[in-house]
C-alpha cells in the first residue's frame, strides 16, 4: 500500500525526532513519496536540511517563508497528501490539533486536511505528560473524529530518565502503522476479517525436547502483513517464530496443534477468510513426561504417538460463509496431492509447493507456488518474494469472494 503513496510527515519538537528521520528513509525505500513539515521547536533538535536530503523534497517550516515551494503552502500540502502522519506528536501539538489551533505550518496543514484523508498521530512525551487528563482528553477527542488514528506510545525508558508509557514506537512499527492506516482507508480488503495461521506447531516430549518442523513462519507472517496493508482485520495464530510480529494484527501465540485448533475454532464463526499457512504437527507423543528422559542402555527408543486433530479438515466441516485456503507442502506429485486436499478438507483454494525446490518452502524469503482452486484451475507463479506470493493469494481470494457473494458493502 505504501508504493506510490504521498505521505506528509509532520514533525514536532521532541527528542524522538531522530526516529522520524528513519521513518522517512523507510517510507522512501517502500516506494512512497514523502514531504516533511516541521514545527519551529522540531528545528531545534534537527535541521530541516536533514529531512530535505532524506526525503528528497523541500521541507516546510513556517507559514511565513520568503520563498515557499507553493503559494498557500499549507493548503497545497494538504491537497497533495494521501495521509498526514504526525511523529513525534508532542503534548502541545496534540492539544492544538484537538482544539483546532492553526498557529504554525503543521497545525495549519492538519486543519486543511479534508475528512476523507487519514491523519495518524504518534504521541511521544514524558509518561506523566502522556497520562495527564488533559492529554488523554485531547487524544480521545482526536480519536472521536472519523479520519484520525492514534498510535499508542510504548512503555520503556524515556529521554528524561524516567520509565513509563510515552516512547515513540520504533520506525519500522510506525511505517507498519502508516501502511495499515492507508490500507484501512484505501485498501481492497477493508471490512474483511482474515484468520491467518503461521509457523510450525510443537509437541512436547519432555521439558527439553519436542517434535517440530522446519517452518519459520515467514509465509504466514507475510500474508498477515499483506492483508493488513490492504485494510483487512487480521488475527494471526502463530506457533513459535523468530519473525517480527505485525503490530496491527491480533496475535495469538500457540505451541501445540491442540492450542492452534482451539484458537482457530474460537474465531472461526466470525471470520470471512482463513489462510492456513502453518505447518501443523500431525502427531503428538502419547505421553508428555514432566522430567527429562534419560538415556537408556538399549540402542532403540520407541516413542508412541497419537494423531492430532486436522484443524483445516475440521474448519472445512464447519464451513458456512468462509473462504478456506490451505497450503500443501509436498515433495512429490504436488498438484495431485494438493487437489486431493482440496476435496478432503472442503477448501476453496490451495497453495501448493514443492518444498524440496530451491527458492521455495521452509525458511527462505522466496517461494514458488501453484494456486489451485476448487474447480481444479491451476495458476503457476514464478519464484517471487513471500510478500508478493501473499498478495497473489489475497488477489485470488478476493476474486473467489466476489465471485461467490458479489461485492460487499465497504
Ligand atoms: N493442517 C491442519 N491440521 C493438521 C495438518 C495440516 O490444519 N493436523 C493444514 C495445514 O495448515 C495446511 C494443510 O492442512 O494448510 C495441509 O497440510 P500438509 O501438512 O501439507 O498436509 P496434511 O494434511 O498434514 O497431509 P500429509 O502430511 O499427509 O501431506
Short mmCIF file of C-alpha atoms and ligand atoms in Angstrom, two decimals:
data_model
loop_
_atom_site.label_atom_id
_atom_site.label_comp_id
_atom_site.label_asym_id
_atom_site.label_seq_id
_atom_site.Cartn_x
_atom_site.Cartn_y
_atom_site.Cartn_z
CA UNK A 1 0.00 0.00 0.00
CA UNK A 2 2.97 2.35 0.52
CA UNK A 3 4.28 2.18 -3.03
CA UNK A 4 3.41 5.41 -4.85
CA UNK A 5 1.62 6.90 -1.85
CA UNK A 6 2.12 10.56 -0.92
CA UNK A 7 2.97 10.83 2.73
CA UNK A 8 3.16 14.11 4.57
CA UNK A 9 5.14 13.77 7.78
CA UNK A 10 4.56 16.37 10.45
CA UNK A 11 7.45 16.55 12.90
CA UNK A 12 7.06 18.35 16.20
CA UNK A 13 9.68 19.17 18.80
CA UNK A 14 10.50 16.12 20.89
CA UNK A 15 13.66 14.11 21.41
CA UNK A 16 12.12 11.27 19.35
CA UNK A 17 12.66 13.39 16.21
CA UNK A 18 15.63 11.16 15.41
CA UNK A 19 13.25 8.25 14.81
CA UNK A 20 11.27 10.36 12.33
CA UNK A 21 14.38 10.55 10.15
CA UNK A 22 14.45 6.76 9.83
CA UNK A 23 10.72 6.70 9.18
CA UNK A 24 11.26 8.91 6.12
CA UNK A 25 14.07 6.69 4.90
CA UNK A 26 12.00 3.51 5.31
CA UNK A 27 8.96 5.05 3.60
CA UNK A 28 11.04 6.04 0.60
CA UNK A 29 12.56 2.56 0.39
CA UNK A 30 9.00 1.21 0.30
CA UNK A 31 8.29 3.41 -2.74
CA UNK A 32 6.39 6.25 -1.08
CA UNK A 33 6.89 9.94 -1.83
CA UNK A 34 7.50 11.88 1.37
CA UNK A 35 7.31 15.55 2.26
CA UNK A 36 8.10 16.88 5.71
CA UNK A 37 6.56 19.72 7.66
CA UNK A 38 8.37 20.76 10.86
CA UNK A 39 7.34 22.91 13.78
CA UNK A 40 9.82 25.57 14.86
CA UNK A 41 10.57 23.56 18.01
CA UNK A 42 11.43 20.49 15.93
CA UNK A 43 14.07 22.50 14.07
CA UNK A 44 15.83 23.00 17.42
CA UNK A 45 16.51 19.23 17.54
CA UNK A 46 17.48 18.65 13.90
CA UNK A 47 17.82 20.98 10.95
CA UNK A 48 15.33 20.93 8.06
CA UNK A 49 18.32 20.12 5.82
CA UNK A 50 18.45 16.55 7.16
CA UNK A 51 14.80 15.93 6.29
CA UNK A 52 15.24 17.68 2.93
CA UNK A 53 18.10 15.39 1.99
CA UNK A 54 16.47 12.23 3.23
CA UNK A 55 13.04 12.97 1.73
CA UNK A 56 14.49 14.48 -1.45
CA UNK A 57 11.88 17.25 -1.18
CA UNK A 58 11.80 20.77 0.26
CA UNK A 59 10.80 20.98 3.92
CA UNK A 60 8.12 23.41 5.11
CA UNK A 61 8.92 25.02 8.46
CA UNK A 62 6.96 28.28 8.53
CA UNK A 63 3.76 29.90 7.34
CA UNK A 64 5.84 32.97 6.58
CA UNK A 65 8.64 31.59 4.41
CA UNK A 66 10.13 34.07 1.91
CA UNK A 67 10.17 31.54 -0.90
CA UNK A 68 7.63 28.83 -0.17
CA UNK A 69 7.51 25.91 -2.57
CA UNK A 70 3.82 26.53 -3.25
CA UNK A 71 1.51 29.51 -2.99
CA UNK A 72 -0.72 28.96 0.11
CA UNK A 73 1.66 26.16 1.03
CA UNK A 74 -0.40 24.66 3.89
CA UNK A 75 -3.39 24.22 1.59
CA UNK A 76 -1.37 22.79 -1.28
CA UNK A 77 0.41 20.31 1.00
CA UNK A 78 -2.94 19.17 2.44
CA UNK A 79 -4.23 18.66 -1.12
CA UNK A 80 -1.07 16.79 -2.12
CA UNK A 81 -1.02 14.28 0.75
CA UNK A 82 -2.74 10.89 0.87
CA UNK A 83 -2.10 10.84 4.61
CA UNK A 84 -0.72 13.17 7.28
CA UNK A 85 1.43 11.45 9.88
CA UNK A 86 2.46 13.41 12.96
CA UNK A 87 5.50 11.72 14.51
CA UNK A 88 6.54 12.58 17.09
CA UNK A 89 3.41 14.39 18.23
CA UNK A 90 4.14 16.38 21.40
CA UNK A 91 1.51 17.03 24.07
CA UNK A 92 1.35 20.61 22.83
CA UNK A 93 0.69 19.62 19.21
CA UNK A 94 -1.94 17.06 20.29
CA UNK A 95 -3.67 19.80 22.28
CA UNK A 96 -3.59 22.18 19.34
CA UNK A 97 -4.91 19.58 16.91
CA UNK A 98 -7.68 18.57 19.29
CA UNK A 99 -8.84 22.15 19.57
CA UNK A 100 -8.41 23.33 16.01
CA UNK A 101 -5.50 25.69 16.50
CA UNK A 102 -3.61 26.69 13.37
CA UNK A 103 -0.76 28.88 14.54
CA UNK A 104 2.07 27.19 12.64
CA UNK A 105 2.59 25.31 9.39
CA UNK A 106 1.97 21.83 10.88
CA UNK A 107 -1.30 22.61 12.64
CA UNK A 108 -2.48 24.69 9.65
CA UNK A 109 -1.86 21.78 7.28
CA UNK A 110 -3.71 19.44 9.66
CA UNK A 111 -6.71 21.75 9.71
CA UNK A 112 -6.72 21.89 5.91
CA UNK A 113 -6.74 18.08 5.51
CA UNK A 114 -10.23 17.02 4.38
CA UNK A 115 -12.12 14.41 6.42
CA UNK A 116 -11.72 11.91 3.59
CA UNK A 117 -7.99 11.62 4.27
CA UNK A 118 -6.43 9.91 7.28
CA UNK A 119 -4.35 11.65 9.93
CA UNK A 120 -2.15 9.36 12.02
CA UNK A 121 -0.94 10.76 15.32
CA UNK A 122 2.06 9.17 17.07
CA UNK A 123 2.30 10.82 20.51
CA UNK A 124 5.66 10.81 22.27
CA UNK A 125 6.35 12.56 25.56
CA UNK A 126 7.16 12.08 29.24
CA UNK A 127 4.91 9.42 30.82
CA UNK A 128 3.27 11.83 33.27
CA UNK A 129 2.53 14.29 30.49
CA UNK A 130 1.01 11.42 28.50
CA UNK A 131 -1.06 10.17 31.43
CA UNK A 132 -2.29 13.68 32.27
CA UNK A 133 -6.05 14.05 31.98
CA UNK A 134 -5.64 16.99 29.61
CA UNK A 135 -3.53 14.95 27.16
CA UNK A 136 -5.85 11.96 27.41
CA UNK A 137 -8.88 14.16 26.80
CA UNK A 138 -7.18 15.67 23.77
CA UNK A 139 -6.27 12.27 22.33
CA UNK A 140 -9.78 10.93 22.92
CA UNK A 141 -11.16 13.97 21.18
CA UNK A 142 -8.93 13.24 18.18
CA UNK A 143 -9.91 9.56 18.19
CA UNK A 144 -13.55 10.59 18.09
CA UNK A 145 -13.01 12.09 14.64
CA UNK A 146 -13.63 9.78 11.70
CA UNK A 147 -10.26 10.30 9.96
CA UNK A 148 -7.96 10.43 12.99
CA UNK A 149 -5.92 7.41 14.12
CA UNK A 150 -3.71 7.39 17.21
CA UNK A 151 -0.76 5.04 17.75
CA UNK A 152 -0.29 4.22 21.40
CA UNK A 153 3.21 5.13 22.67
CA UNK A 154 5.38 2.37 24.04
CA UNK A 155 6.33 1.67 27.62
CA UNK A 156 10.03 1.99 28.39
CA UNK A 157 12.95 4.19 29.31
CA UNK A 158 12.33 7.81 28.38
CA UNK A 159 14.79 10.55 27.44
CA UNK A 160 14.07 12.37 30.73
CA UNK A 161 15.46 9.37 32.63
CA UNK A 162 12.15 8.02 33.95
CA UNK A 163 10.45 4.92 32.71
CA UNK A 164 6.86 4.64 31.58
CA UNK A 165 4.45 4.97 28.67
CA UNK A 166 5.47 7.71 26.28
CA UNK A 167 8.13 6.34 23.91
CA UNK A 168 7.66 6.76 20.19
CA UNK A 169 7.42 3.25 18.66
CA UNK A 170 10.33 2.06 16.54
CA UNK A 171 10.45 3.47 12.96
CA UNK A 172 9.66 0.05 11.48
CA UNK A 173 6.48 -0.15 13.56
CA UNK A 174 5.45 3.40 12.66
CA UNK A 175 5.83 2.53 8.98
CA UNK A 176 3.65 -0.54 9.54
CA UNK A 177 1.00 1.61 11.23
CA UNK A 178 1.10 4.02 8.27
CA UNK A 179 0.75 1.12 5.87
CA UNK A 180 -2.19 -0.34 7.78
CA UNK A 181 -3.89 3.06 8.10
CA UNK A 182 -3.60 3.62 4.36
CA UNK A 183 -4.98 0.11 3.88
CA UNK A 184 -7.91 0.88 6.14
CA UNK A 185 -8.74 3.99 4.10
CA UNK A 186 -7.89 2.92 0.57
CA UNK A 187 -7.47 -0.89 0.68
CA UNK A 188 -9.47 -3.52 -1.20
CA UNK A 189 -9.80 -5.75 1.88
CA UNK A 190 -11.48 -3.18 4.09
CA UNK A 191 -14.26 -4.83 6.07
CA UNK A 192 -12.81 -8.33 5.65
CA UNK A 193 -11.76 -10.35 8.67
CA UNK A 194 -8.95 -12.78 7.89
CA UNK A 195 -7.59 -15.53 10.11
CA UNK A 196 -4.00 -16.47 9.24
CA UNK A 197 -2.05 -19.30 10.83
CA UNK A 198 1.73 -19.34 10.67
CA UNK A 199 4.88 -21.25 11.68
CA UNK A 200 5.07 -24.79 12.95
CA UNK A 201 3.40 -26.31 15.95
CA UNK A 202 5.44 -28.15 18.58
CA UNK A 203 4.58 -31.21 20.58
CA UNK A 204 6.44 -31.65 23.84
CA UNK A 205 8.12 -34.94 24.60
CA UNK A 206 9.66 -33.84 27.92
CA UNK A 207 10.71 -30.43 29.33
CA UNK A 208 13.66 -30.15 26.92
CA UNK A 209 12.53 -31.91 23.74
CA UNK A 210 9.72 -31.51 21.27
CA UNK A 211 8.54 -32.75 17.89
CA UNK A 212 8.63 -29.83 15.48
CA UNK A 213 9.21 -28.97 11.84
CA UNK A 214 11.24 -26.58 9.69
CA UNK A 215 8.59 -23.90 9.23
CA UNK A 216 9.90 -20.39 10.05
CA UNK A 217 6.57 -18.58 9.83
CA UNK A 218 7.83 -16.30 7.02
CA UNK A 219 4.95 -17.16 4.63
CA UNK A 220 2.18 -16.77 7.20
CA UNK A 221 3.59 -13.52 8.58
CA UNK A 222 3.89 -12.15 5.03
CA UNK A 223 0.21 -12.98 4.44
CA UNK A 224 -0.78 -11.22 7.68
CA UNK A 225 1.26 -8.13 6.70
CA UNK A 226 -0.12 -8.05 3.16
CA UNK A 227 -3.71 -8.39 4.40
CA UNK A 228 -3.23 -5.60 6.95
CA UNK A 229 -1.74 -3.30 4.34
CA UNK A 230 -4.88 -3.84 2.23
CA UNK A 231 -7.17 -2.93 5.09
CA UNK A 232 -8.23 -6.32 6.46
CA UNK A 233 -8.74 -7.06 10.12
CA UNK A 234 -6.26 -9.84 10.88
CA UNK A 235 -5.95 -12.45 13.59
CA UNK A 236 -2.63 -14.26 13.39
CA UNK A 237 -2.48 -17.59 15.21
CA UNK A 238 1.18 -18.50 15.28
CA UNK A 239 3.46 -21.20 16.50
CA UNK A 240 6.92 -20.18 17.78
CA UNK A 241 8.67 -17.96 15.21
CA UNK A 242 11.59 -15.52 15.04
CA UNK A 243 9.65 -13.26 12.66
CA UNK A 244 8.74 -9.77 13.87
CA UNK A 245 5.10 -9.61 14.89
CA UNK A 246 2.94 -7.38 12.64
CA UNK A 247 1.96 -4.69 15.13
CA UNK A 248 -1.54 -4.15 13.73
CA UNK A 249 -2.57 -7.81 13.93
CA UNK A 250 -4.40 -9.51 16.76
CA UNK A 251 -1.73 -12.10 17.56
CA UNK A 252 -2.43 -15.36 19.38
CA UNK A 253 0.71 -17.31 20.27
CA UNK A 254 0.35 -21.07 20.49
CA UNK A 255 2.67 -24.05 20.74
CA UNK A 256 0.81 -27.29 20.17
CA UNK A 257 -1.62 -28.35 17.46
CA UNK A 258 -4.40 -28.59 20.07
CA UNK A 259 -3.76 -24.96 21.10
CA UNK A 260 -3.84 -23.86 17.46
CA UNK A 261 -7.05 -25.84 16.97
CA UNK A 262 -8.71 -24.16 19.98
CA UNK A 263 -7.59 -20.67 18.88
CA UNK A 264 -8.79 -21.16 15.30
CA UNK A 265 -12.15 -22.62 16.24
CA UNK A 266 -12.81 -19.78 18.68
CA UNK A 267 -12.61 -17.06 16.00
CA UNK A 268 -13.79 -19.14 13.03
CA UNK A 269 -17.52 -18.27 13.23
CA UNK A 270 -16.84 -14.56 12.71
CA UNK A 271 -14.08 -14.58 10.09
CA UNK A 272 -14.54 -14.18 6.32
CA UNK A 273 -11.36 -15.90 5.22
CA UNK A 274 -8.97 -18.46 6.73
CA UNK A 275 -5.47 -18.88 5.31
CA UNK A 276 -3.76 -21.84 6.95
CA UNK A 277 -0.10 -21.38 6.23
CA UNK A 278 1.01 -23.11 9.43
CA UNK A 279 2.90 -26.37 9.29
CA UNK A 280 0.94 -28.40 11.78
CA UNK A 281 2.34 -31.38 13.68
CA UNK A 282 0.15 -34.32 12.68
CA UNK A 283 1.11 -36.40 15.71
CA UNK A 284 1.94 -35.78 19.37
CA UNK A 285 3.61 -38.02 21.94
CA UNK A 286 1.12 -40.34 23.62
CA UNK A 287 2.59 -39.21 26.93
CA UNK A 288 4.45 -35.98 27.75
CA UNK A 289 6.61 -36.53 30.80
CA UNK A 290 7.47 -33.85 33.33
CA UNK A 291 11.09 -34.91 33.88
CA UNK A 292 13.84 -35.11 31.26
CA UNK A 293 14.01 -38.58 29.71
CA UNK A 294 17.39 -40.18 30.46
CA UNK A 295 19.41 -42.24 28.00
CA UNK A 296 18.89 -45.97 28.36
CA UNK A 297 21.38 -48.77 27.59
CA UNK A 298 19.15 -50.01 24.79
CA UNK A 299 20.09 -48.81 21.26
CA UNK A 300 16.46 -48.34 20.32
CA UNK A 301 13.98 -45.85 21.72
CA UNK A 302 10.30 -46.07 20.93
CA UNK A 303 8.07 -43.04 21.02
CA UNK A 304 4.37 -43.81 20.81
CA UNK A 305 2.42 -41.06 19.02
CA UNK A 306 -1.25 -40.10 18.92
CA UNK A 307 -2.86 -38.41 15.93
CA UNK A 308 -3.61 -34.70 16.30
CA UNK A 309 -6.82 -33.14 15.03
CA UNK A 310 -6.63 -31.92 11.43
CA UNK A 311 -7.56 -28.29 12.03
CA UNK A 312 -8.23 -27.44 8.41
CA UNK A 313 -10.40 -30.51 7.94
CA UNK A 314 -12.45 -29.53 10.98
CA UNK A 315 -12.84 -25.98 9.65
CA UNK A 316 -13.93 -27.41 6.30
CA UNK A 317 -16.62 -29.49 8.04
CA UNK A 318 -17.97 -26.40 9.82
CA UNK A 319 -17.71 -24.07 6.81
CA UNK A 320 -20.56 -21.62 6.27
CA UNK A 321 -19.70 -18.34 4.53
CA UNK A 322 -15.92 -18.56 4.96
CA UNK A 323 -13.34 -18.82 2.19
CA UNK A 324 -10.94 -21.56 3.22
CA UNK A 325 -7.36 -21.54 1.93
CA UNK A 326 -4.96 -24.35 2.71
CA UNK A 327 -1.32 -24.96 1.97
CA UNK A 328 0.14 -28.16 0.63
CA UNK A 329 3.81 -28.66 1.36
CA UNK A 330 4.78 -31.57 -0.86
CA UNK A 331 7.94 -33.26 -2.01
CA UNK A 332 6.41 -35.16 -4.94
CA UNK A 333 3.16 -35.29 -7.03
CA UNK A 334 2.47 -31.70 -5.92
CA UNK A 335 -0.69 -30.99 -7.95
CA UNK A 336 -2.20 -34.43 -7.43
CA UNK A 337 -1.77 -34.36 -3.64
CA UNK A 338 -2.85 -30.74 -3.40
CA UNK A 339 -6.06 -31.41 -5.36
CA UNK A 340 -6.86 -34.33 -3.08
CA UNK A 341 -6.51 -32.00 -0.07
CA UNK A 342 -8.98 -29.51 -1.60
CA UNK A 343 -11.63 -32.22 -1.73
CA UNK A 344 -10.80 -33.88 1.59
CA UNK A 345 -10.71 -30.62 3.56
CA UNK A 346 -13.50 -28.80 1.66
CA UNK A 347 -11.24 -25.92 0.57
CA UNK A 348 -11.79 -23.05 -1.86
CA UNK A 349 -8.13 -22.66 -2.69
CA UNK A 350 -4.87 -24.42 -2.00
CA UNK A 351 -1.35 -23.02 -2.23
CA UNK A 352 0.86 -25.89 -3.29
CA UNK A 353 4.59 -26.02 -3.32
CA UNK A 354 7.40 -28.47 -3.71
CA UNK A 355 9.42 -27.79 -0.57
CA UNK A 356 12.49 -29.51 -1.98
CA UNK A 357 12.79 -26.93 -4.79
CA UNK A 358 15.50 -24.23 -4.37
CA UNK A 359 13.82 -20.85 -3.69
CA UNK A 360 10.69 -22.46 -2.25
CA UNK A 361 9.38 -23.79 1.04
CA UNK A 362 10.71 -23.51 4.55
CA UNK A 363 12.95 -20.79 5.96
CA UNK A 364 13.65 -18.86 2.74
CA UNK A 365 12.39 -15.41 1.74
CA UNK A 366 11.03 -16.54 -1.62
CA UNK A 367 8.51 -19.12 -2.71
CA UNK A 368 7.45 -20.89 -5.88
CA UNK A 369 3.80 -21.91 -5.64
CA UNK A 370 0.83 -23.06 -7.61
CA UNK A 371 -2.61 -21.72 -6.70
CA UNK A 372 -5.27 -24.35 -7.28
CA UNK A 373 -8.94 -23.53 -6.86
CA UNK A 374 -11.83 -25.85 -6.10
CA UNK A 375 -12.64 -26.16 -9.82
CA UNK A 376 -9.14 -27.53 -10.39
CA UNK A 377 -7.80 -24.42 -12.14
CA UNK A 378 -4.04 -24.21 -11.61
CA UNK A 379 -2.23 -20.85 -11.62
CA UNK A 380 1.53 -21.31 -11.65
CA UNK A 381 3.53 -18.49 -10.09
CA UNK A 382 7.22 -17.94 -10.75
CA UNK A 383 9.75 -17.51 -7.94
CA UNK A 384 8.94 -14.35 -6.02
CA UNK A 385 9.20 -12.92 -2.52
CA UNK A 386 6.85 -14.37 0.08
CA UNK A 387 5.22 -10.93 0.37
CA UNK A 388 4.44 -10.96 -3.36
CA UNK A 389 3.10 -14.51 -3.08
CA UNK A 390 0.93 -13.28 -0.19
CA UNK A 391 -0.57 -10.54 -2.37
CA UNK A 392 -1.26 -13.03 -5.19
CA UNK A 393 -3.09 -15.30 -2.74
CA UNK A 394 -5.16 -12.36 -1.49
CA UNK A 395 -5.94 -11.27 -5.09
CA UNK A 396 -7.21 -14.78 -5.77
CA UNK A 397 -9.23 -14.87 -2.53
CA UNK A 398 -10.83 -11.57 -3.45
CA UNK A 399 -11.79 -12.87 -6.90
CA UNK A 400 -13.32 -16.01 -5.33
CA UNK A 401 -15.14 -13.99 -2.72
CA UNK A 402 -16.58 -11.56 -5.23
CA UNK A 403 -17.50 -14.49 -7.45
CA UNK A 404 -19.45 -16.20 -4.69
CA UNK A 405 -21.13 -13.36 -2.89
CA UNK A 406 -20.96 -10.24 -5.04
CA UNK A 407 -19.32 -7.06 -3.84
CA UNK A 408 -19.56 -6.46 -0.12
CA UNK A 409 -20.55 -3.17 1.41
CA UNK A 410 -17.49 -1.08 2.34
N1 LIG B 1 -3.27 -28.87 8.52
C1 LIG B 1 -4.05 -28.68 9.64
N2 LIG B 1 -4.02 -29.58 10.67
C2 LIG B 1 -3.22 -30.67 10.59
C3 LIG B 1 -2.43 -30.87 9.45
C4 LIG B 1 -2.47 -29.94 8.44
O1 LIG B 1 -4.76 -27.67 9.72
N3 LIG B 1 -3.22 -31.54 11.60
C5 LIG B 1 -3.35 -27.90 7.42
C6 LIG B 1 -2.07 -27.13 7.15
O2 LIG B 1 -2.04 -25.92 7.87
C7 LIG B 1 -2.14 -26.90 5.64
C8 LIG B 1 -2.94 -28.09 5.12
O3 LIG B 1 -3.64 -28.61 6.25
O4 LIG B 1 -2.85 -25.73 5.31
C9 LIG B 1 -2.12 -29.18 4.51
O5 LIG B 1 -1.07 -29.53 5.37
P1 LIG B 1 0.00 -30.62 4.94
O6 LIG B 1 0.98 -30.78 6.06
O7 LIG B 1 0.53 -30.30 3.57
O8 LIG B 1 -0.87 -31.90 4.75
P2 LIG B 1 -1.53 -32.94 5.72
O9 LIG B 1 -3.00 -32.73 5.71
O10 LIG B 1 -0.86 -32.96 7.06
O11 LIG B 1 -1.24 -34.29 4.94
P3 LIG B 1 0.16 -35.00 4.63
O12 LIG B 1 1.06 -34.67 5.79
O13 LIG B 1 -0.21 -36.43 4.56
O14 LIG B 1 0.65 -34.45 3.33
#
